[in-house]
Amino acid sequence: MAARVREELAALLRDMADPRLHGVLISRVEMTDDLQAARIFVRHELGASPGEPERRSMLKGLEAAGGRLRRDVGKAVQLRRAPELKFIYDTGQDSAYRVEEILHEIRMDDERRQKG
């Protein structure tokens, strides 16, 4: 069910006009056993991680659209009661990008030392 909710939310977000929601990706969805609540982990599709103001803006946009998204997801997945949606920024990808940056810096330092 979590995968289905993820697919529906992704499709719904593509059609949203709110500029705060442009580039939002759903990285994963975790649902309670009774399907009454869903934790929606989101991130930005751009390669670089957004700053804190952009993250807050994106989450506020998602919260503002939450009622509509909940209603539409409930209809699409045909649950008797639509799950409560809680949006959480997924920092996992940002951490991976930072590790890649650090490794790149280390390689560059090693190359400079070998040349110099």
PDB file of C-alpha atoms in Angstrom:
ATOM      1  CA  MET A   1       0.000   0.000   0.000  1.00  0.00           C
ATOM      2  CA  ALA A   2       2.879   2.412   0.748  1.00  0.00           C
ATOM      3  CA  ALA A   3       4.182   2.039  -2.814  1.00  0.00           C
ATOM      4  CA  ARG A   4       0.744   2.816  -4.216  1.00  0.00           C
ATOM      5  CA  VAL A   5       0.412   5.913  -2.013  1.00  0.00           C
ATOM      6  CA  ARG A   6       3.877   7.024  -3.150  1.00  0.00           C
ATOM      7  CA  GLU A   7       2.927   6.668  -6.823  1.00  0.00           C
ATOM      8  CA  GLU A   8      -0.329   8.574  -6.389  1.00  0.00           C
ATOM      9  CA  LEU A   9       1.308  11.400  -4.437  1.00  0.00           C
ATOM     10  CA  ALA A  10       4.057  11.738  -7.046  1.00  0.00           C
ATOM     11  CA  ALA A  11       1.449  12.031  -9.799  1.00  0.00           C
ATOM     12  CA  LEU A  12      -0.611  14.546  -7.812  1.00  0.00           C
ATOM     13  CA  LEU A  13       2.423  16.705  -7.006  1.00  0.00           C
ATOM     14  CA  ARG A  14       3.303  17.024 -10.688  1.00  0.00           C
ATOM     15  CA  ASP A  15      -0.050  18.738 -11.253  1.00  0.00           C
ATOM     16  CA  MET A  16       0.187  21.185  -8.341  1.00  0.00           C
ATOM     17  CA  ALA A  17       0.508  24.865  -9.235  1.00  0.00           C
ATOM     18  CA  ASP A  18       2.200  25.925  -5.971  1.00  0.00           C
ATOM     19  CA  PRO A  19       5.795  26.956  -6.858  1.00  0.00           C
ATOM     20  CA  ARG A  20       6.990  25.678  -3.470  1.00  0.00           C
ATOM     21  CA  LEU A  21       6.199  22.168  -4.691  1.00  0.00           C
ATOM     22  CA  HIS A  22       8.169  22.264  -7.935  1.00  0.00           C
ATOM     23  CA  GLY A  23      10.927  19.679  -7.863  1.00  0.00           C
ATOM     24  CA  VAL A  24       9.581  17.738  -4.865  1.00  0.00           C
ATOM     25  CA  LEU A  25      10.385  14.035  -4.948  1.00  0.00           C
ATOM     26  CA  ILE A  26       8.853  11.420  -2.702  1.00  0.00           C
ATOM     27  CA  SER A  27      11.775   9.285  -1.541  1.00  0.00           C
ATOM     28  CA  ARG A  28       9.718   6.845   0.539  1.00  0.00           C
ATOM     29  CA  VAL A  29       6.427   6.315   2.336  1.00  0.00           C
ATOM     30  CA  GLU A  30       5.965   4.515   5.646  1.00  0.00           C
ATOM     31  CA  MET A  31       2.448   3.570   6.681  1.00  0.00           C
ATOM     32  CA  THR A  32       1.091   2.359   9.982  1.00  0.00           C
ATOM     33  CA  ASP A  33      -0.248  -1.190  10.117  1.00  0.00           C
ATOM     34  CA  ASP A  34      -3.836   0.062  10.241  1.00  0.00           C
ATOM     35  CA  LEU A  35      -3.222   2.333   7.179  1.00  0.00           C
ATOM     36  CA  GLN A  36      -4.528   5.352   9.108  1.00  0.00           C
ATOM     37  CA  ALA A  37      -1.309   7.382   8.912  1.00  0.00           C
ATOM     38  CA  ALA A  38       1.556   7.777   6.460  1.00  0.00           C
ATOM     39  CA  ARG A  39       4.955   9.368   6.901  1.00  0.00           C
ATOM     40  CA  ILE A  40       5.954  10.852   3.550  1.00  0.00           C
ATOM     41  CA  PHE A  41       9.691  11.422   3.142  1.00  0.00           C
ATOM     42  CA  VAL A  42      10.449  14.085   0.556  1.00  0.00           C
ATOM     43  CA  ARG A  43      13.506  15.703  -0.977  1.00  0.00           C
ATOM     44  CA  HIS A  44      14.309  18.048  -3.822  1.00  0.00           C
ATOM     45  CA  GLU A  45      15.060  16.604  -7.252  1.00  0.00           C
ATOM     46  CA  LEU A  46      18.011  18.883  -7.935  1.00  0.00           C
ATOM     47  CA  GLY A  47      21.486  17.454  -7.444  1.00  0.00           C
ATOM     48  CA  ALA A  48      22.490  19.964  -4.786  1.00  0.00           C
ATOM     49  CA  SER A  49      20.693  19.924  -1.488  1.00  0.00           C
ATOM     50  CA  PRO A  50      18.462  22.933  -0.864  1.00  0.00           C
ATOM     51  CA  GLY A  51      19.137  25.279   2.000  1.00  0.00           C
ATOM     52  CA  GLU A  52      17.067  25.371   5.172  1.00  0.00           C
ATOM     53  CA  PRO A  53      14.738  28.175   3.947  1.00  0.00           C
ATOM     54  CA  GLU A  54      13.937  26.199   0.790  1.00  0.00           C
ATOM     55  CA  ARG A  55      13.259  23.046   2.818  1.00  0.00           C
ATOM     56  CA  ARG A  56      10.914  24.901   5.156  1.00  0.00           C
ATOM     57  CA  SER A  57       9.126  26.480   2.206  1.00  0.00           C
ATOM     58  CA  MET A  58       8.711  23.106   0.527  1.00  0.00           C
ATOM     59  CA  LEU A  59       7.321  21.526   3.714  1.00  0.00           C
ATOM     60  CA  LYS A  60       4.929  24.451   4.248  1.00  0.00           C
ATOM     61  CA  GLY A  61       3.694  24.043   0.689  1.00  0.00           C
ATOM     62  CA  LEU A  62       3.120  20.339   1.295  1.00  0.00           C
ATOM     63  CA  GLU A  63       1.279  21.036   4.543  1.00  0.00           C
ATOM     64  CA  ALA A  64      -0.905  23.606   2.775  1.00  0.00           C
ATOM     65  CA  ALA A  65      -1.790  21.052   0.095  1.00  0.00           C
ATOM     66  CA  GLY A  66      -2.089  18.221   2.628  1.00  0.00           C
ATOM     67  CA  GLY A  67      -5.891  18.176   2.828  1.00  0.00           C
ATOM     68  CA  ARG A  68      -6.320  18.001  -0.916  1.00  0.00           C
ATOM     69  CA  LEU A  69      -3.537  15.418  -1.276  1.00  0.00           C
ATOM     70  CA  ARG A  70      -5.058  13.278   1.476  1.00  0.00           C
ATOM     71  CA  ARG A  71      -8.503  13.370  -0.114  1.00  0.00           C
ATOM     72  CA  ASP A  72      -7.203  12.593  -3.605  1.00  0.00           C
ATOM     73  CA  VAL A  73      -4.905   9.799  -2.419  1.00  0.00           C
ATOM     74  CA  GLY A  74      -7.751   8.258  -0.428  1.00  0.00           C
ATOM     75  CA  LYS A  75      -9.941   8.184  -3.523  1.00  0.00           C
ATOM     76  CA  ALA A  76      -7.184   6.849  -5.766  1.00  0.00           C
ATOM     77  CA  VAL A  77      -6.159   3.961  -3.505  1.00  0.00           C
ATOM     78  CA  GLN A  78      -9.783   3.317  -2.501  1.00  0.00           C
ATOM     79  CA  LEU A  79      -9.322   3.230   1.236  1.00  0.00           C
ATOM     80  CA  ARG A  80     -12.382   3.620   3.407  1.00  0.00           C
ATOM     81  CA  ARG A  81     -10.531   6.287   5.369  1.00  0.00           C
ATOM     82  CA  ALA A  82      -7.733   8.320   3.782  1.00  0.00           C
ATOM     83  CA  PRO A  83      -4.501   8.185   5.796  1.00  0.00           C
ATOM     84  CA  GLU A  84      -3.205  11.200   7.697  1.00  0.00           C
ATOM     85  CA  LEU A  85      -0.178  12.523   5.797  1.00  0.00           C
ATOM     86  CA  LYS A  86       2.917  13.751   7.627  1.00  0.00           C
ATOM     87  CA  PHE A  87       5.627  15.215   5.412  1.00  0.00           C
ATOM     88  CA  ILE A  88       9.250  14.876   6.509  1.00  0.00           C
ATOM     89  CA  TYR A  89      12.338  16.153   4.691  1.00  0.00           C
ATOM     90  CA  ASP A  90      14.614  13.200   3.894  1.00  0.00           C
ATOM     91  CA  THR A  91      18.170  14.208   4.760  1.00  0.00           C
ATOM     92  CA  GLY A  92      19.664  10.885   3.660  1.00  0.00           C
ATOM     93  CA  GLN A  93      20.354  12.025   0.110  1.00  0.00           C
ATOM     94  CA  ASP A  94      21.866  15.301   1.346  1.00  0.00           C
ATOM     95  CA  SER A  95      24.258  13.308   3.533  1.00  0.00           C
ATOM     96  CA  ALA A  96      25.271  11.170   0.567  1.00  0.00           C
ATOM     97  CA  TYR A  97      25.992  14.294  -1.506  1.00  0.00           C
ATOM     98  CA  ARG A  98      28.118  15.705   1.310  1.00  0.00           C
ATOM     99  CA  VAL A  99      30.130  12.470   1.561  1.00  0.00           C
ATOM    100  CA  GLU A 100      30.740  12.614  -2.200  1.00  0.00           C
ATOM    101  CA  GLU A 101      31.930  16.223  -1.886  1.00  0.00           C
ATOM    102  CA  ILE A 102      34.342  15.319   0.905  1.00  0.00           C
ATOM    103  CA  LEU A 103      35.742  12.358  -1.036  1.00  0.00           C
ATOM    104  CA  HIS A 104      36.230  14.595  -4.073  1.00  0.00           C
ATOM    105  CA  GLU A 105      38.098  17.155  -1.943  1.00  0.00           C
ATOM    106  CA  ILE A 106      40.344  14.413  -0.553  1.00  0.00           C
ATOM    107  CA  ARG A 107      41.153  13.154  -4.064  1.00  0.00           C
ATOM    108  CA  MET A 108      41.957  16.682  -5.211  1.00  0.00           C
ATOM    109  CA  ASP A 109      44.272  17.218  -2.210  1.00  0.00           C
ATOM    110  CA  ASP A 110      46.029  13.904  -2.911  1.00  0.00           C
ATOM    111  CA  GLU A 111      46.553  14.853  -6.570  1.00  0.00           C
ATOM    112  CA  ARG A 112      47.982  18.245  -5.593  1.00  0.00           C
ATOM    113  CA  ARG A 113      50.401  16.629  -3.133  1.00  0.00           C
ATOM    114  CA  GLN A 114      51.580  14.108  -5.729  1.00  0.00           C
ATOM    115  CA  LYS A 115      52.226  16.896  -8.279  1.00  0.00           C
ATOM    116  CA  GLY A 116      53.828  19.271  -5.823  1.00  0.00           C
TER     117      GLY A 116
END
